[in-house]
Amino acid sequence: MTFQQRLKKVLKGGNLTVADLSRWFDRPDPTVRDWVERGRAPSGAPGDLEHVKALLELLEAMITKKVGLPVPRMSQVKRKDYLGTIRQNALENRAS
């Protein structure tokens, strides 16, 4: 499956928006939009690319295991906080 196909699958499975993914990957919205809509592959230093790959794998696993995802229906303000919290928890748990 291509990177773009994987992103589209997590958008649907996680009830996520492109803006949500932008926050998840900590990348600018236009960059992530290019990944999703135009199929552009991430670029950057090797460590940065590995980080993007690891974040996508983590997101896919969380969706599969239903850990905080799919995102429940909520306001945009609450959604931003919700995603920030599950991202922080996931990264902390991954490190331990």
Tab-separated table of N, CA, C and O in Angstrom:
chain	number	residue	atom	x	y	z
A	1	MET	N	0.855	-1.166	0.000
A	1	MET	CA	0.000	0.000	0.000
A	1	MET	C	0.912	1.244	0.000
A	1	MET	O	1.902	1.275	0.730
A	2	THR	N	0.555	2.237	-0.786
A	2	THR	CA	1.365	3.455	-0.845
A	2	THR	C	1.158	4.294	0.406
A	2	THR	O	0.190	4.108	1.147
A	3	PHE	N	2.047	5.245	0.608
A	3	PHE	CA	1.932	6.152	1.744
A	3	PHE	C	0.599	6.905	1.663
A	3	PHE	O	-0.116	7.026	2.666
A	4	GLN	N	0.242	7.368	0.486
A	4	GLN	CA	-1.021	8.087	0.300
A	4	GLN	C	-2.221	7.195	0.638
A	4	GLN	O	-3.148	7.629	1.330
A	5	GLN	N	-2.210	5.965	0.186
A	5	GLN	CA	-3.307	5.041	0.481
A	5	GLN	C	-3.419	4.783	1.979
A	5	GLN	O	-4.523	4.712	2.523
A	6	ARG	N	-2.289	4.652	2.641
A	6	ARG	CA	-2.294	4.441	4.084
A	6	ARG	C	-2.881	5.647	4.808
A	6	ARG	O	-3.644	5.500	5.755
A	7	LEU	N	-2.506	6.847	4.356
A	7	LEU	CA	-3.052	8.055	4.973
A	7	LEU	C	-4.560	8.131	4.786
A	7	LEU	O	-5.294	8.469	5.723
A	8	LYS	N	-5.025	7.826	3.592
A	8	LYS	CA	-6.472	7.879	3.336
A	8	LYS	C	-7.206	6.849	4.197
A	8	LYS	O	-8.311	7.110	4.669
A	9	LYS	N	-6.571	5.718	4.427
A	9	LYS	CA	-7.190	4.691	5.256
A	9	LYS	C	-7.281	5.157	6.715
A	9	LYS	O	-8.303	4.948	7.368
A	10	VAL	N	-6.238	5.822	7.234
A	10	VAL	CA	-6.303	6.292	8.618
A	10	VAL	C	-7.260	7.475	8.758
A	10	VAL	O	-7.885	7.645	9.804
A	11	LEU	N	-7.390	8.277	7.697
A	11	LEU	CA	-8.373	9.362	7.742
A	11	LEU	C	-9.760	8.794	7.996
A	11	LEU	O	-10.488	9.261	8.870
A	12	LYS	N	-10.092	7.758	7.239
A	12	LYS	CA	-11.414	7.150	7.361
A	12	LYS	C	-11.545	6.356	8.662
A	12	LYS	O	-12.492	6.547	9.423
A	13	GLY	N	-10.597	5.489	8.927
A	13	GLY	CA	-10.679	4.617	10.094
A	13	GLY	C	-10.584	5.358	11.413
A	13	GLY	O	-11.143	4.922	12.417
A	14	GLY	N	-9.875	6.486	11.423
A	14	GLY	CA	-9.699	7.231	12.653
A	14	GLY	C	-10.638	8.411	12.790
A	14	GLY	O	-10.560	9.149	13.765
A	15	ASN	N	-11.527	8.591	11.798
A	15	ASN	CA	-12.412	9.756	11.765
A	15	ASN	C	-11.579	11.031	11.906
A	15	ASN	O	-11.838	11.879	12.749
A	16	LEU	N	-10.551	11.132	11.068
A	16	LEU	CA	-9.594	12.226	11.120
A	16	LEU	C	-9.741	13.150	9.919
A	16	LEU	O	-10.232	12.737	8.869
A	17	THR	N	-9.274	14.376	10.082
A	17	THR	CA	-9.209	15.331	8.980
A	17	THR	C	-7.737	15.520	8.607
A	17	THR	O	-6.837	15.092	9.342
A	18	VAL	N	-7.507	16.189	7.492
A	18	VAL	CA	-6.131	16.494	7.108
A	18	VAL	C	-5.485	17.386	8.174
A	18	VAL	O	-4.316	17.216	8.515
A	19	ALA	N	-6.255	18.309	8.733
A	19	ALA	CA	-5.733	19.161	9.809
A	19	ALA	C	-5.325	18.313	11.018
A	19	ALA	O	-4.306	18.592	11.662
A	20	ASP	N	-6.096	17.275	11.314
A	20	ASP	CA	-5.739	16.360	12.401
A	20	ASP	C	-4.399	15.688	12.115
A	20	ASP	O	-3.542	15.579	12.987
A	21	LEU	N	-4.236	15.226	10.888
A	21	LEU	CA	-2.976	14.572	10.513
A	21	LEU	C	-1.819	15.555	10.578
A	21	LEU	O	-0.709	15.182	10.966
A	22	SER	N	-2.066	16.784	10.204
A	22	SER	CA	-1.033	17.811	10.281
A	22	SER	C	-0.540	17.967	11.713
A	22	SER	O	0.662	18.054	11.977
A	23	ARG	N	-1.460	17.963	12.644
A	23	ARG	CA	-1.089	18.038	14.060
A	23	ARG	C	-0.372	16.762	14.499
A	23	ARG	O	0.595	16.802	15.255
A	24	TRP	N	-0.877	15.619	14.050
A	24	TRP	CA	-0.286	14.329	14.434
A	24	TRP	C	1.182	14.253	14.003
A	24	TRP	O	2.048	13.840	14.756
A	25	PHE	N	1.438	14.640	12.753
A	25	PHE	CA	2.798	14.561	12.210
A	25	PHE	C	3.635	15.795	12.537
A	25	PHE	O	4.827	15.822	12.234
A	26	ASP	N	2.995	16.813	13.119
A	26	ASP	CA	3.667	18.076	13.430
A	26	ASP	C	4.325	18.660	12.173
A	26	ASP	O	5.493	19.061	12.180
A	27	ARG	N	3.539	18.666	11.111
A	27	ARG	CA	3.968	19.215	9.829
A	27	ARG	C	2.933	20.228	9.357
A	27	ARG	O	1.756	20.126	9.731
A	28	PRO	N	3.334	21.183	8.516
A	28	PRO	CA	2.376	22.181	8.020
A	28	PRO	C	1.216	21.531	7.259
A	28	PRO	O	1.403	20.524	6.561
A	29	ASP	N	0.055	22.136	7.392
A	29	ASP	CA	-1.138	21.619	6.712
A	29	ASP	C	-0.916	21.432	5.211
A	29	ASP	O	-1.280	20.382	4.670
A	30	PRO	N	-0.327	22.419	4.481
A	30	PRO	CA	-0.130	22.213	3.034
A	30	PRO	C	0.748	21.003	2.714
A	30	PRO	O	0.532	20.317	1.712
A	31	THR	N	1.725	20.729	3.562
A	31	THR	CA	2.602	19.568	3.350
A	31	THR	C	1.796	18.277	3.452
A	31	THR	O	1.869	17.408	2.570
A	32	VAL	N	1.018	18.156	4.512
A	32	VAL	CA	0.233	16.938	4.724
A	32	VAL	C	-0.861	16.824	3.659
A	32	VAL	O	-1.151	15.738	3.162
A	33	ARG	N	-1.436	17.942	3.263
A	33	ARG	CA	-2.446	17.939	2.200
A	33	ARG	C	-1.837	17.399	0.898
A	33	ARG	O	-2.467	16.640	0.165
A	34	ASP	N	-0.586	17.782	0.610
A	34	ASP	CA	0.107	17.237	-0.571
A	34	ASP	C	0.278	15.727	-0.455
A	34	ASP	O	0.142	15.004	-1.437
A	35	TRP	N	0.587	15.255	0.734
A	35	TRP	CA	0.726	13.805	0.929
A	35	TRP	C	-0.591	13.105	0.635
A	35	TRP	O	-0.620	12.089	-0.058
A	36	VAL	N	-1.682	13.655	1.172
A	36	VAL	CA	-2.989	13.001	1.076
A	36	VAL	C	-3.596	13.156	-0.311
A	36	VAL	O	-4.071	12.194	-0.907
A	37	GLU	N	-3.612	14.358	-0.841
A	37	GLU	CA	-4.344	14.635	-2.082
A	37	GLU	C	-3.520	14.425	-3.348
A	37	GLU	O	-4.067	14.062	-4.380
A	38	ARG	N	-2.228	14.677	-3.277
A	38	ARG	CA	-1.403	14.582	-4.485
A	38	ARG	C	-0.469	13.378	-4.489
A	38	ARG	O	0.243	13.150	-5.447
A	39	GLY	N	-0.453	12.649	-3.387
A	39	GLY	CA	0.384	11.452	-3.321
A	39	GLY	C	1.859	11.738	-3.168
A	39	GLY	O	2.686	10.856	-3.394
A	40	ARG	N	2.200	12.967	-2.782
A	40	ARG	CA	3.603	13.308	-2.595
A	40	ARG	C	4.137	12.560	-1.376
A	40	ARG	O	3.481	12.492	-0.347
A	41	ALA	N	5.326	12.026	-1.522
A	41	ALA	CA	5.952	11.291	-0.423
A	41	ALA	C	6.653	12.275	0.511
A	41	ALA	O	7.126	13.325	0.070
A	42	PRO	N	6.713	11.960	1.781
A	42	PRO	CA	7.442	12.823	2.712
A	42	PRO	C	8.906	12.953	2.290
A	42	PRO	O	9.473	12.027	1.694
A	43	SER	N	9.489	14.088	2.601
A	43	SER	CA	10.902	14.285	2.292
A	43	SER	C	11.592	14.861	3.515
A	43	SER	O	10.949	15.320	4.448
A	44	GLY	N	12.902	14.824	3.491
A	44	GLY	CA	13.687	15.353	4.596
A	44	GLY	C	14.849	14.437	4.905
A	44	GLY	O	15.168	13.522	4.141
A	45	ALA	N	15.452	14.690	6.034
A	45	ALA	CA	16.594	13.889	6.481
A	45	ALA	C	16.129	12.476	6.827
A	45	ALA	O	14.959	12.267	7.164
A	46	PRO	N	17.028	11.505	6.751
A	46	PRO	CA	16.642	10.121	7.037
A	46	PRO	C	15.948	9.943	8.390
A	46	PRO	O	14.963	9.216	8.496
A	47	GLY	N	16.423	10.617	9.417
A	47	GLY	CA	15.797	10.506	10.731
A	47	GLY	C	14.385	11.066	10.733
A	47	GLY	O	13.498	10.525	11.399
A	48	ASP	N	14.170	12.148	9.990
A	48	ASP	CA	12.838	12.741	9.888
A	48	ASP	C	11.874	11.795	9.177
A	48	ASP	O	10.716	11.657	9.578
A	49	LEU	N	12.360	11.152	8.133
A	49	LEU	CA	11.524	10.208	7.389
A	49	LEU	C	11.158	9.007	8.256
A	49	LEU	O	10.020	8.531	8.219
A	50	GLU	N	12.106	8.530	9.045
A	50	GLU	CA	11.826	7.413	9.955
A	50	GLU	C	10.787	7.813	10.995
A	50	GLU	O	9.936	7.018	11.364
A	51	HIS	N	10.865	9.064	11.456
A	51	HIS	CA	9.903	9.558	12.439
A	51	HIS	C	8.493	9.586	11.845
A	51	HIS	O	7.533	9.157	12.495
A	52	VAL	N	8.363	10.058	10.617
A	52	VAL	CA	7.054	10.092	9.947
A	52	VAL	C	6.521	8.674	9.798
A	52	VAL	O	5.348	8.404	10.079
A	53	LYS	N	7.379	7.758	9.373
A	53	LYS	CA	6.977	6.365	9.208
A	53	LYS	C	6.518	5.774	10.541
A	53	LYS	O	5.482	5.108	10.617
A	54	ALA	N	7.263	6.048	11.603
A	54	ALA	CA	6.917	5.527	12.927
A	54	ALA	C	5.592	6.111	13.426
A	54	ALA	O	4.774	5.402	14.009
A	55	LEU	N	5.366	7.403	13.169
A	55	LEU	CA	4.109	8.027	13.587
A	55	LEU	C	2.922	7.443	12.841
A	55	LEU	O	1.846	7.258	13.418
A	56	LEU	N	3.101	7.146	11.554
A	56	LEU	CA	2.012	6.538	10.786
A	56	LEU	C	1.732	5.127	11.300
A	56	LEU	O	0.574	4.746	11.487
A	57	GLU	N	2.772	4.366	11.567
A	57	GLU	CA	2.582	3.009	12.095
A	57	GLU	C	1.884	3.046	13.449
A	57	GLU	O	1.011	2.221	13.723
A	58	LEU	N	2.244	4.001	14.279
A	58	LEU	CA	1.614	4.157	15.587
A	58	LEU	C	0.133	4.495	15.426
A	58	LEU	O	-0.730	3.903	16.091
A	59	LEU	N	-0.169	5.402	14.527
A	59	LEU	CA	-1.557	5.788	14.272
A	59	LEU	C	-2.365	4.598	13.762
A	59	LEU	O	-3.484	4.346	14.220
A	60	GLU	N	-1.795	3.835	12.833
A	60	GLU	CA	-2.481	2.656	12.302
A	60	GLU	C	-2.762	1.641	13.418
A	60	GLU	O	-3.858	1.073	13.477
A	61	ALA	N	-1.788	1.430	14.287
A	61	ALA	CA	-1.968	0.477	15.389
A	61	ALA	C	-3.047	0.956	16.351
A	61	ALA	O	-3.865	0.163	16.828
A	62	MET	N	-3.070	2.247	16.639
A	62	MET	CA	-4.071	2.792	17.554
A	62	MET	C	-5.480	2.634	16.983
A	62	MET	O	-6.421	2.340	17.717
A	63	ILE	N	-5.611	2.807	15.678
A	63	ILE	CA	-6.922	2.632	15.031
A	63	ILE	C	-7.335	1.169	15.109
A	63	ILE	O	-8.468	0.850	15.454
A	64	THR	N	-6.410	0.271	14.800
A	64	THR	CA	-6.704	-1.158	14.833
A	64	THR	C	-7.123	-1.606	16.227
A	64	THR	O	-8.084	-2.358	16.392
A	65	LYS	N	-6.412	-1.101	17.247
A	65	LYS	CA	-6.692	-1.491	18.626
A	65	LYS	C	-7.778	-0.632	19.281
A	65	LYS	O	-8.128	-0.865	20.439
A	66	LYS	N	-8.257	0.372	18.532
A	66	LYS	CA	-9.288	1.296	19.026
A	66	LYS	C	-8.842	2.002	20.313
A	66	LYS	O	-9.591	2.116	21.275
A	67	VAL	N	-7.599	2.476	20.294
A	67	VAL	CA	-7.037	3.233	21.415
A	67	VAL	C	-7.235	4.724	21.124
A	67	VAL	O	-6.434	5.346	20.439
A	68	GLY	N	-8.338	5.272	21.608
A	68	GLY	CA	-8.637	6.685	21.401
A	68	GLY	C	-9.175	7.034	20.024
A	68	GLY	O	-9.524	8.173	19.768
A	69	LEU	N	-9.196	6.077	19.150
A	69	LEU	CA	-9.647	6.302	17.773
A	69	LEU	C	-10.647	5.230	17.382
A	69	LEU	O	-10.516	4.098	17.837
A	70	PRO	N	-11.627	5.555	16.577
A	70	PRO	CA	-11.842	6.816	15.875
A	70	PRO	C	-12.198	7.951	16.835
A	70	PRO	O	-12.721	7.724	17.935
A	71	VAL	N	-11.877	9.156	16.386
A	71	VAL	CA	-12.160	10.351	17.174
A	71	VAL	C	-13.678	10.500	17.288
A	71	VAL	O	-14.380	10.485	16.280
A	72	PRO	N	-14.175	10.635	18.517
A	72	PRO	CA	-15.619	10.841	18.668
A	72	PRO	C	-16.028	12.227	18.160
A	72	PRO	O	-15.192	13.105	17.994
A	73	ARG	N	-17.298	12.397	17.940
A	73	ARG	CA	-17.826	13.678	17.488
A	73	ARG	C	-17.657	14.701	18.599
A	73	ARG	O	-18.027	14.450	19.746
A	74	MET	N	-17.045	15.870	18.255
A	74	MET	CA	-16.827	16.931	19.241
A	74	MET	C	-16.490	18.223	18.515
A	74	MET	O	-16.239	18.212	17.305
A	75	SER	N	-16.467	19.317	19.256
A	75	SER	CA	-16.144	20.615	18.670
A	75	SER	C	-14.682	20.627	18.211
A	75	SER	O	-13.867	19.830	18.670
A	76	GLN	N	-14.366	21.571	17.336
A	76	GLN	CA	-12.989	21.670	16.828
A	76	GLN	C	-11.990	21.963	17.942
A	76	GLN	O	-10.883	21.438	17.937
A	77	VAL	N	-12.376	22.797	18.889
A	77	VAL	CA	-11.468	23.125	19.993
A	77	VAL	C	-11.183	21.877	20.832
A	77	VAL	O	-10.026	21.573	21.138
A	78	LYS	N	-12.233	21.148	21.175
A	78	LYS	CA	-12.047	19.922	21.960
A	78	LYS	C	-11.279	18.874	21.157
A	78	LYS	O	-10.467	18.129	21.709
A	79	ARG	N	-11.526	18.816	19.857
A	79	ARG	CA	-10.864	17.854	18.979
A	79	ARG	C	-9.354	18.073	18.994
A	79	ARG	O	-8.577	17.128	19.101
A	80	LYS	N	-8.944	19.318	18.892
A	80	LYS	CA	-7.519	19.649	18.897
A	80	LYS	C	-6.879	19.189	20.205
A	80	LYS	O	-5.816	18.565	20.199
A	81	ASP	N	-7.525	19.474	21.322
A	81	ASP	CA	-7.013	19.049	22.633
A	81	ASP	C	-7.001	17.526	22.745
A	81	ASP	O	-6.046	16.943	23.263
A	82	TYR	N	-8.069	16.890	22.281
A	82	TYR	CA	-8.193	15.433	22.345
A	82	TYR	C	-7.040	14.773	21.590
A	82	TYR	O	-6.369	13.874	22.108
A	83	LEU	N	-6.812	15.227	20.366
A	83	LEU	CA	-5.741	14.638	19.555
A	83	LEU	C	-4.367	14.888	20.178
A	83	LEU	O	-3.507	14.006	20.159
A	84	GLY	N	-4.192	16.077	20.736
A	84	GLY	CA	-2.925	16.371	21.401
A	84	GLY	C	-2.667	15.428	22.554
A	84	GLY	O	-1.543	14.944	22.746
A	85	THR	N	-3.710	15.145	23.304
A	85	THR	CA	-3.582	14.246	24.457
A	85	THR	C	-3.289	12.814	24.034
A	85	THR	O	-2.380	12.178	24.582
A	86	ILE	N	-4.031	12.293	23.051
A	86	ILE	CA	-3.777	10.897	22.660
A	86	ILE	C	-2.416	10.756	21.977
A	86	ILE	O	-1.754	9.735	22.121
A	87	ARG	N	-1.977	11.799	21.261
A	87	ARG	CA	-0.652	11.768	20.628
A	87	ARG	C	0.427	11.738	21.708
A	87	ARG	O	1.349	10.922	21.665
A	88	GLN	N	0.325	12.624	22.678
A	88	GLN	CA	1.314	12.691	23.756
A	88	GLN	C	1.364	11.366	24.522
A	88	GLN	O	2.448	10.841	24.783
A	89	ASN	N	0.208	10.823	24.860
A	89	ASN	CA	0.164	9.540	25.582
A	89	ASN	C	0.776	8.421	24.762
A	89	ASN	O	1.520	7.578	25.289
A	90	ALA	N	0.467	8.393	23.478
A	90	ALA	CA	1.000	7.339	22.604
A	90	ALA	C	2.516	7.423	22.501
A	90	ALA	O	3.212	6.409	22.557
A	91	LEU	N	3.038	8.637	22.359
A	91	LEU	CA	4.482	8.800	22.247
A	91	LEU	C	5.185	8.465	23.548
A	91	LEU	O	6.262	7.860	23.541
A	92	GLU	N	4.584	8.829	24.666
A	92	GLU	CA	5.175	8.503	25.972
A	92	GLU	C	5.169	6.989	26.200
A	92	GLU	O	6.150	6.435	26.687
A	93	ASN	N	4.077	6.331	25.838
A	93	ASN	CA	3.978	4.880	26.017
A	93	ASN	C	4.924	4.144	25.090
A	93	ASN	O	5.436	3.079	25.443
A	94	ARG	N	5.145	4.702	23.900
A	94	ARG	CA	6.058	4.077	22.944
A	94	ARG	C	7.491	4.138	23.454
A	94	ARG	O	8.267	3.225	23.256
A	95	ALA	N	7.812	5.238	24.134
A	95	ALA	CA	9.178	5.433	24.636
A	95	ALA	C	9.479	4.547	25.838
A	95	ALA	O	10.634	4.254	26.113
A	96	SER	N	8.438	4.125	26.556
A	96	SER	CA	8.701	3.323	27.770
A	96	SER	C	8.731	1.849	27.496
A	96	SER	O	8.627	1.346	26.501
